PDB file of N, CA, C and O in Angstrom:
ATOM      1  N   UNK M   1      30.147  23.659 -71.747  1.00 54.00           N
ATOM      2  CA  UNK M   1      29.052  22.261 -70.787  1.00 54.00           C
ATOM      3  C   UNK M   1      30.289  20.795 -72.293  1.00 54.00           C
ATOM      4  O   UNK M   1      29.915  21.762 -72.686  1.00 54.00           O
ATOM      5  N   UNK M   2      30.910  19.449 -71.258  1.00 59.00           N
ATOM      6  CA  UNK M   2      30.411  18.987 -71.964  1.00 59.00           C
ATOM      7  C   UNK M   2      30.290  18.341 -72.592  1.00 59.00           C
ATOM      8  O   UNK M   2      28.206  18.318 -72.541  1.00 59.00           O
ATOM      9  N   UNK M   3      30.620  17.880 -74.173  1.00 65.00           N
ATOM     10  CA  UNK M   3      29.167  16.540 -74.796  1.00 65.00           C
ATOM     11  C   UNK M   3      29.505  16.048 -73.889  1.00 65.00           C
ATOM     12  O   UNK M   3      30.173  14.636 -73.765  1.00 65.00           O
ATOM     13  N   UNK M   4      28.252  15.181 -74.623  1.00 67.00           N
ATOM     14  CA  UNK M   4      27.918  13.371 -73.575  1.00 67.00           C
ATOM     15  C   UNK M   4      28.646  12.029 -74.959  1.00 67.00           C
ATOM     16  O   UNK M   4      27.926  12.273 -75.625  1.00 67.00           O
ATOM     17  N   UNK M   5      28.941  11.426 -74.465  1.00 66.00           N
ATOM     18  CA  UNK M   5      29.605  10.541 -75.314  1.00 66.00           C
ATOM     19  C   UNK M   5      28.461   9.644 -75.601  1.00 66.00           C
ATOM     20  O   UNK M   5      27.576   8.945 -74.139  1.00 66.00           O
ATOM     21  N   UNK M   6      27.959   9.288 -76.994  1.00 70.00           N
ATOM     22  CA  UNK M   6      26.901   8.299 -77.110  1.00 70.00           C
ATOM     23  C   UNK M   6      26.984   6.964 -77.599  1.00 70.00           C
ATOM     24  O   UNK M   6      28.175   6.791 -78.183  1.00 70.00           O
ATOM     25  N   UNK M   7      26.774   6.073 -76.623  1.00 68.00           N
ATOM     26  CA  UNK M   7      27.344   5.169 -76.578  1.00 68.00           C
ATOM     27  C   UNK M   7      26.438   3.789 -77.776  1.00 68.00           C
ATOM     28  O   UNK M   7      24.826   3.471 -77.648  1.00 68.00           O
ATOM     29  N   UNK M   8      27.063   3.364 -78.699  1.00 71.00           N
ATOM     30  CA  UNK M   8      25.550   2.521 -79.786  1.00 71.00           C
ATOM     31  C   UNK M   8      25.105   1.364 -78.772  1.00 71.00           C
ATOM     32  O   UNK M   8      26.253   0.994 -77.858  1.00 71.00           O
ATOM     33  N   UNK M   9      23.758   1.447 -79.709  1.00 75.00           N
ATOM     34  CA  UNK M   9      22.965   0.267 -78.256  1.00 75.00           C
ATOM     35  C   UNK M   9      23.208  -0.220 -80.021  1.00 75.00           C
ATOM     36  O   UNK M   9      21.800   0.144 -80.858  1.00 75.00           O
ATOM     37  N   UNK M  10      22.011  -1.631 -79.988  1.00 72.00           N
ATOM     38  CA  UNK M  10      21.571  -2.231 -80.984  1.00 72.00           C
ATOM     39  C   UNK M  10      20.016  -2.832 -79.922  1.00 72.00           C
ATOM     40  O   UNK M  10      21.009  -3.858 -79.492  1.00 72.00           O
ATOM     41  N   UNK M  11      19.000  -3.249 -80.451  1.00 74.00           N
ATOM     42  CA  UNK M  11      17.252  -3.668 -79.715  1.00 74.00           C
ATOM     43  C   UNK M  11      17.957  -3.327 -77.976  1.00 74.00           C
ATOM     44  O   UNK M  11      17.599  -3.890 -77.415  1.00 74.00           O
ATOM     45  N   UNK M  12      18.513  -2.938 -77.769  1.00 77.00           N
ATOM     46  CA  UNK M  12      19.308  -1.861 -76.488  1.00 77.00           C
ATOM     47  C   UNK M  12      19.562  -2.676 -75.984  1.00 77.00           C
ATOM     48  O   UNK M  12      20.205  -1.860 -74.687  1.00 77.00           O
ATOM     49  N   UNK M  13      21.130  -2.939 -76.839  1.00 77.00           N
ATOM     50  CA  UNK M  13      21.801  -3.325 -75.769  1.00 77.00           C
ATOM     51  C   UNK M  13      23.587  -2.722 -76.315  1.00 77.00           C
ATOM     52  O   UNK M  13      23.203  -2.445 -77.779  1.00 77.00           O
ATOM     53  N   UNK M  14      23.991  -2.728 -75.123  1.00 83.00           N
ATOM     54  CA  UNK M  14      24.983  -1.033 -75.424  1.00 83.00           C
ATOM     55  C   UNK M  14      26.030  -2.610 -76.175  1.00 83.00           C
ATOM     56  O   UNK M  14      26.053  -3.351 -75.596  1.00 83.00           O
ATOM     57  N   UNK M  15      26.838  -1.637 -77.466  1.00 77.00           N
ATOM     58  CA  UNK M  15      28.236  -2.430 -77.910  1.00 77.00           C
ATOM     59  C   UNK M  15      29.565  -2.696 -76.940  1.00 77.00           C
ATOM     60  O   UNK M  15      29.857  -1.201 -77.173  1.00 77.00           O
ATOM     61  N   UNK M  16      29.481  -3.713 -76.973  1.00 83.00           N
ATOM     62  CA  UNK M  16      31.691  -3.044 -76.030  1.00 83.00           C
ATOM     63  C   UNK M  16      32.191  -2.213 -77.958  1.00 83.00           C
ATOM     64  O   UNK M  16      32.188  -2.873 -78.502  1.00 83.00           O
ATOM     65  N   UNK M  17      33.087  -1.329 -77.017  1.00 85.00           N
ATOM     66  CA  UNK M  17      33.734  -0.881 -78.610  1.00 85.00           C
ATOM     67  C   UNK M  17      34.949  -2.082 -78.864  1.00 85.00           C
ATOM     68  O   UNK M  17      35.007  -1.732 -80.183  1.00 85.00           O
ATOM     69  N   UNK M  18      35.883  -3.053 -78.590  1.00 88.00           N
ATOM     70  CA  UNK M  18      36.028  -4.041 -79.514  1.00 88.00           C
ATOM     71  C   UNK M  18      35.057  -4.369 -80.174  1.00 88.00           C
ATOM     72  O   UNK M  18      36.042  -4.264 -81.980  1.00 88.00           O
ATOM     73  N   UNK M  19      34.248  -4.677 -80.055  1.00 82.00           N
ATOM     74  CA  UNK M  19      33.044  -5.237 -80.997  1.00 82.00           C
ATOM     75  C   UNK M  19      32.978  -4.276 -82.079  1.00 82.00           C
ATOM     76  O   UNK M  19      32.798  -4.498 -83.266  1.00 82.00           O
ATOM     77  N   UNK M  20      31.784  -2.744 -82.228  1.00 81.00           N
ATOM     78  CA  UNK M  20      32.561  -1.938 -82.576  1.00 81.00           C
ATOM     79  C   UNK M  20      33.940  -1.175 -83.533  1.00 81.00           C
ATOM     80  O   UNK M  20      33.120  -1.035 -85.241  1.00 81.00           O
ATOM     81  N   UNK M  21      34.638  -1.968 -83.041  1.00 87.00           N
ATOM     82  CA  UNK M  21      35.664  -1.551 -84.089  1.00 87.00           C
ATOM     83  C   UNK M  21      36.332  -2.755 -84.734  1.00 87.00           C
ATOM     84  O   UNK M  21      37.561  -2.517 -84.446  1.00 87.00           O
ATOM     85  N   UNK M  22      35.875  -3.996 -84.835  1.00 89.00           N
ATOM     86  CA  UNK M  22      36.856  -4.535 -85.106  1.00 89.00           C
ATOM     87  C   UNK M  22      36.971  -5.520 -86.794  1.00 89.00           C
ATOM     88  O   UNK M  22      35.390  -4.873 -87.225  1.00 89.00           O
ATOM     89  N   UNK M  23      37.874  -5.024 -87.292  1.00 91.00           N
ATOM     90  CA  UNK M  23      38.386  -5.243 -88.785  1.00 91.00           C
ATOM     91  C   UNK M  23      37.138  -5.994 -89.536  1.00 91.00           C
ATOM     92  O   UNK M  23      36.752  -7.030 -90.513  1.00 91.00           O
ATOM     93  N   UNK M  24      36.925  -7.834 -88.249  1.00 89.00           N
ATOM     94  CA  UNK M  24      36.887  -8.628 -89.313  1.00 89.00           C
ATOM     95  C   UNK M  24      35.010  -8.217 -89.000  1.00 89.00           C
ATOM     96  O   UNK M  24      34.857  -8.560 -90.315  1.00 89.00           O
ATOM     97  N   UNK M  25      34.409  -8.120 -88.595  1.00 86.00           N
ATOM     98  CA  UNK M  25      33.108  -7.309 -88.352  1.00 86.00           C
ATOM     99  C   UNK M  25      33.381  -6.629 -89.875  1.00 86.00           C
ATOM    100  O   UNK M  25      32.074  -7.143 -90.678  1.00 86.00           O
ATOM    101  N   UNK M  26      33.884  -4.982 -90.779  1.00 87.00           N
ATOM    102  CA  UNK M  26      33.459  -4.592 -90.799  1.00 87.00           C
ATOM    103  C   UNK M  26      33.067  -5.455 -91.820  1.00 87.00           C
ATOM    104  O   UNK M  26      32.402  -4.916 -92.791  1.00 87.00           O
ATOM    105  N   UNK M  27      34.155  -6.033 -92.090  1.00 90.00           N
ATOM    106  CA  UNK M  27      34.585  -6.364 -93.178  1.00 90.00           C
ATOM    107  C   UNK M  27      33.371  -7.440 -94.191  1.00 90.00           C
ATOM    108  O   UNK M  27      33.100  -8.184 -95.025  1.00 90.00           O
ATOM    109  N   UNK M  28      33.222  -8.380 -92.947  1.00 87.00           N
ATOM    110  CA  UNK M  28      31.963  -9.877 -93.040  1.00 87.00           C
ATOM    111  C   UNK M  28      31.215  -8.187 -93.488  1.00 87.00           C
ATOM    112  O   UNK M  28      30.396  -8.087 -94.596  1.00 87.00           O
ATOM    113  N   UNK M  29      30.607  -7.500 -92.600  1.00 85.00           N
ATOM    114  CA  UNK M  29      29.022  -6.657 -92.948  1.00 85.00           C
ATOM    115  C   UNK M  29      29.493  -5.792 -94.588  1.00 85.00           C
ATOM    116  O   UNK M  29      28.435  -5.568 -94.671  1.00 85.00           O
ATOM    117  N   UNK M  30      30.291  -6.166 -94.555  1.00 89.00           N
ATOM    118  CA  UNK M  30      30.207  -4.923 -96.116  1.00 89.00           C
ATOM    119  C   UNK M  30      29.746  -5.848 -97.410  1.00 89.00           C
ATOM    120  O   UNK M  30      30.466  -5.939 -98.269  1.00 89.00           O
ATOM    121  N   UNK M  31      30.383  -7.319 -96.984  1.00 92.00           N
ATOM    122  CA  UNK M  31      29.911  -8.044 -98.183  1.00 92.00           C
ATOM    123  C   UNK M  31      28.323  -9.141 -97.728  1.00 92.00           C
ATOM    124  O   UNK M  31      27.899  -9.120 -97.083  1.00 92.00           O
ATOM    125  N   UNK M  32      27.310  -9.061 -99.159  1.00 93.00           N
ATOM    126  CA  UNK M  32      26.981  -9.691 -98.832  1.00 93.00           C
ATOM    127  C   UNK M  32      26.138 -11.555 -97.844  1.00 93.00           C
ATOM    128  O   UNK M  32      25.913 -11.589 -97.106  1.00 93.00           O
ATOM    129  N   UNK M  33      27.120 -11.412 -99.054  1.00 94.00           N
ATOM    130  CA  UNK M  33      28.052 -13.525 -97.284  1.00 94.00           C
ATOM    131  C   UNK M  33      28.636 -13.632 -96.618  1.00 94.00           C
ATOM    132  O   UNK M  33      27.910 -14.326 -95.808  1.00 94.00           O
ATOM    133  N   UNK M  34      28.813 -12.439 -96.273  1.00 90.00           N
ATOM    134  CA  UNK M  34      28.646 -12.053 -94.833  1.00 90.00           C
ATOM    135  C   UNK M  34      28.103 -11.604 -94.425  1.00 90.00           C
ATOM    136  O   UNK M  34      27.156 -12.575 -92.631  1.00 90.00           O
ATOM    137  N   UNK M  35      27.391 -10.542 -94.603  1.00 90.00           N
ATOM    138  CA  UNK M  35      25.714  -9.441 -93.793  1.00 90.00           C
ATOM    139  C   UNK M  35      24.582 -11.852 -93.325  1.00 90.00           C
ATOM    140  O   UNK M  35      24.267 -11.644 -92.418  1.00 90.00           O
ATOM    141  N   UNK M  36      24.639 -12.282 -94.243  1.00 93.00           N
ATOM    142  CA  UNK M  36      24.290 -13.765 -93.911  1.00 93.00           C
ATOM    143  C   UNK M  36      24.566 -14.214 -93.417  1.00 93.00           C
ATOM    144  O   UNK M  36      24.001 -14.713 -92.090  1.00 93.00           O
ATOM    145  N   UNK M  37      26.142 -14.984 -93.352  1.00 93.00           N
ATOM    146  CA  UNK M  37      26.461 -15.215 -92.064  1.00 93.00           C
ATOM    147  C   UNK M  37      25.966 -14.826 -90.911  1.00 93.00           C
ATOM    148  O   UNK M  37      25.662 -16.427 -89.652  1.00 93.00           O
ATOM    149  N   UNK M  38      26.560 -14.066 -90.785  1.00 89.00           N
ATOM    150  CA  UNK M  38      25.988 -13.322 -89.386  1.00 89.00           C
ATOM    151  C   UNK M  38      24.563 -13.361 -88.808  1.00 89.00           C
ATOM    152  O   UNK M  38      23.923 -13.708 -87.949  1.00 89.00           O
ATOM    153  N   UNK M  39      23.735 -13.735 -89.850  1.00 91.00           N
ATOM    154  CA  UNK M  39      22.207 -13.458 -89.898  1.00 91.00           C
ATOM    155  C   UNK M  39      21.864 -14.926 -88.810  1.00 91.00           C
ATOM    156  O   UNK M  39      21.132 -14.919 -88.082  1.00 91.00           O
ATOM    157  N   UNK M  40      22.215 -15.612 -89.770  1.00 95.00           N
ATOM    158  CA  UNK M  40      22.410 -16.531 -89.882  1.00 95.00           C
ATOM    159  C   UNK M  40      22.246 -17.194 -88.030  1.00 95.00           C
ATOM    160  O   UNK M  40      21.812 -17.989 -87.514  1.00 95.00           O
ATOM    161  N   UNK M  41      24.403 -17.371 -87.959  1.00 93.00           N
ATOM    162  CA  UNK M  41      24.076 -17.294 -86.989  1.00 93.00           C
ATOM    163  C   UNK M  41      23.690 -16.564 -85.676  1.00 93.00           C
ATOM    164  O   UNK M  41      23.108 -17.601 -84.731  1.00 93.00           O
ATOM    165  N   UNK M  42      22.708 -15.494 -85.951  1.00 89.00           N
ATOM    166  CA  UNK M  42      22.299 -14.964 -84.468  1.00 89.00           C
ATOM    167  C   UNK M  42      21.836 -15.800 -84.332  1.00 89.00           C
ATOM    168  O   UNK M  42      20.808 -15.339 -82.874  1.00 89.00           O
ATOM    169  N   UNK M  43      20.750 -16.082 -85.883  1.00 94.00           N
ATOM    170  CA  UNK M  43      19.064 -15.981 -85.807  1.00 94.00           C
ATOM    171  C   UNK M  43      19.624 -17.637 -84.937  1.00 94.00           C
ATOM    172  O   UNK M  43      18.354 -18.107 -83.856  1.00 94.00           O
ATOM    173  N   UNK M  44      20.160 -18.878 -85.264  1.00 95.00           N
ATOM    174  CA  UNK M  44      20.376 -20.332 -84.798  1.00 95.00           C
ATOM    175  C   UNK M  44      20.615 -20.172 -83.468  1.00 95.00           C
ATOM    176  O   UNK M  44      20.325 -20.885 -82.313  1.00 95.00           O
ATOM    177  N   UNK M  45      21.567 -18.667 -82.270  1.00 93.00           N
ATOM    178  CA  UNK M  45      22.025 -18.632 -81.385  1.00 93.00           C
ATOM    179  C   UNK M  45      20.224 -18.046 -79.756  1.00 93.00           C
ATOM    180  O   UNK M  45      20.639 -18.918 -79.178  1.00 93.00           O
ATOM    181  N   UNK M  46      19.904 -16.977 -80.993  1.00 93.00           N
ATOM    182  CA  UNK M  46      19.019 -16.834 -80.491  1.00 93.00           C
ATOM    183  C   UNK M  46      17.729 -17.913 -79.810  1.00 93.00           C
ATOM    184  O   UNK M  46      17.405 -18.288 -79.590  1.00 93.00           O
ATOM    185  N   UNK M  47      17.968 -18.414 -81.245  1.00 94.00           N
ATOM    186  CA  UNK M  47      16.869 -19.934 -81.184  1.00 94.00           C
ATOM    187  C   UNK M  47      18.092 -21.480 -80.111  1.00 94.00           C
ATOM    188  O   UNK M  47      16.188 -21.519 -78.955  1.00 94.00           O
ATOM    189  N   UNK M  48      18.423 -21.049 -79.829  1.00 94.00           N
ATOM    190  CA  UNK M  48      19.199 -22.396 -78.646  1.00 94.00           C
ATOM    191  C   UNK M  48      18.648 -21.718 -77.233  1.00 94.00           C
ATOM    192  O   UNK M  48      18.637 -22.397 -77.200  1.00 94.00           O
ATOM    193  N   UNK M  49      18.190 -20.483 -77.476  1.00 92.00           N
ATOM    194  CA  UNK M  49      18.240 -19.179 -75.742  1.00 92.00           C
ATOM    195  C   UNK M  49      17.420 -20.198 -75.859  1.00 92.00           C
ATOM    196  O   UNK M  49      16.520 -20.026 -74.430  1.00 92.00           O
ATOM    197  N   UNK M  50      16.373 -19.568 -76.922  1.00 92.00           N
ATOM    198  CA  UNK M  50      15.367 -19.409 -76.964  1.00 92.00           C
ATOM    199  C   UNK M  50      14.536 -20.903 -76.272  1.00 92.00           C
ATOM    200  O   UNK M  50      13.439 -21.300 -74.902  1.00 92.00           O
ATOM    201  N   UNK M  51      14.882 -22.620 -76.798  1.00 92.00           N
ATOM    202  CA  UNK M  51      15.388 -23.477 -76.506  1.00 92.00           C
ATOM    203  C   UNK M  51      15.755 -23.978 -74.753  1.00 92.00           C
ATOM    204  O   UNK M  51      14.403 -24.419 -74.512  1.00 92.00           O
ATOM    205  N   UNK M  52      16.558 -23.272 -75.101  1.00 92.00           N
ATOM    206  CA  UNK M  52      16.248 -23.736 -73.146  1.00 92.00           C
ATOM    207  C   UNK M  52      15.703 -23.167 -72.463  1.00 92.00           C
ATOM    208  O   UNK M  52      16.023 -23.694 -71.113  1.00 92.00           O
ATOM    209  N   UNK M  53      15.582 -22.245 -72.056  1.00 90.00           N
ATOM    210  CA  UNK M  53      14.623 -20.864 -72.021  1.00 90.00           C
ATOM    211  C   UNK M  53      13.149 -21.557 -71.490  1.00 90.00           C
ATOM    212  O   UNK M  53      12.601 -21.864 -70.938  1.00 90.00           O
ATOM    213  N   UNK M  54      13.361 -22.643 -73.252  1.00 89.00           N
ATOM    214  CA  UNK M  54      11.466 -23.075 -73.097  1.00 89.00           C
ATOM    215  C   UNK M  54      11.981 -24.732 -72.059  1.00 89.00           C
ATOM    216  O   UNK M  54      10.486 -24.347 -71.448  1.00 89.00           O
ATOM    217  N   UNK M  55      12.822 -24.779 -71.717  1.00 86.00           N
ATOM    218  CA  UNK M  55      12.794 -25.820 -70.966  1.00 86.00           C
ATOM    219  C   UNK M  55      13.817 -26.074 -69.329  1.00 86.00           C
ATOM    220  O   UNK M  55      12.043 -27.026 -68.858  1.00 86.00           O
ATOM    221  N   UNK M  56      13.631 -24.490 -69.775  1.00 84.00           N
ATOM    222  CA  UNK M  56      13.412 -24.554 -68.058  1.00 84.00           C
ATOM    223  C   UNK M  56      11.748 -24.670 -67.825  1.00 84.00           C
ATOM    224  O   UNK M  56      11.696 -23.501 -66.579  1.00 84.00           O
ATOM    225  N   UNK M  57      11.622 -24.042 -68.606  1.00 73.00           N
ATOM    226  CA  UNK M  57      10.164 -22.947 -68.148  1.00 73.00           C
ATOM    227  C   UNK M  57      10.069 -21.576 -67.738  1.00 73.00           C
ATOM    228  O   UNK M  57       8.812 -20.702 -67.033  1.00 73.00           O
ATOM    229  N   UNK M  58      10.734 -20.408 -67.750  1.00 64.00           N
ATOM    230  CA  UNK M  58      10.706 -19.363 -68.738  1.00 64.00           C
ATOM    231  C   UNK M  58      10.492 -18.571 -69.131  1.00 64.00           C
ATOM    232  O   UNK M  58       9.936 -17.600 -69.236  1.00 64.00           O
ATOM    233  N   UNK M  59      10.399 -19.449 -70.591  1.00 54.00           N
ATOM    234  CA  UNK M  59       9.514 -18.903 -72.130  1.00 54.00           C
ATOM    235  C   UNK M  59       8.151 -18.860 -71.366  1.00 54.00           C
ATOM    236  O   UNK M  59       7.205 -18.535 -70.652  1.00 54.00           O
TER     237      UNK M  59
END
């Protein structure tokens, strides 16, 4: 029987292969400053998405 391929997920979302293999993201994740920048960018994006949904009344 063939082995099932496992697609990595983060918070239930499939991570595309080009993103998983990105050298730029790997180098950012290797440093404290890079991790801080990525965390702040994700937080800002989530906040912006929440604001749009709140304005539409979907929240």
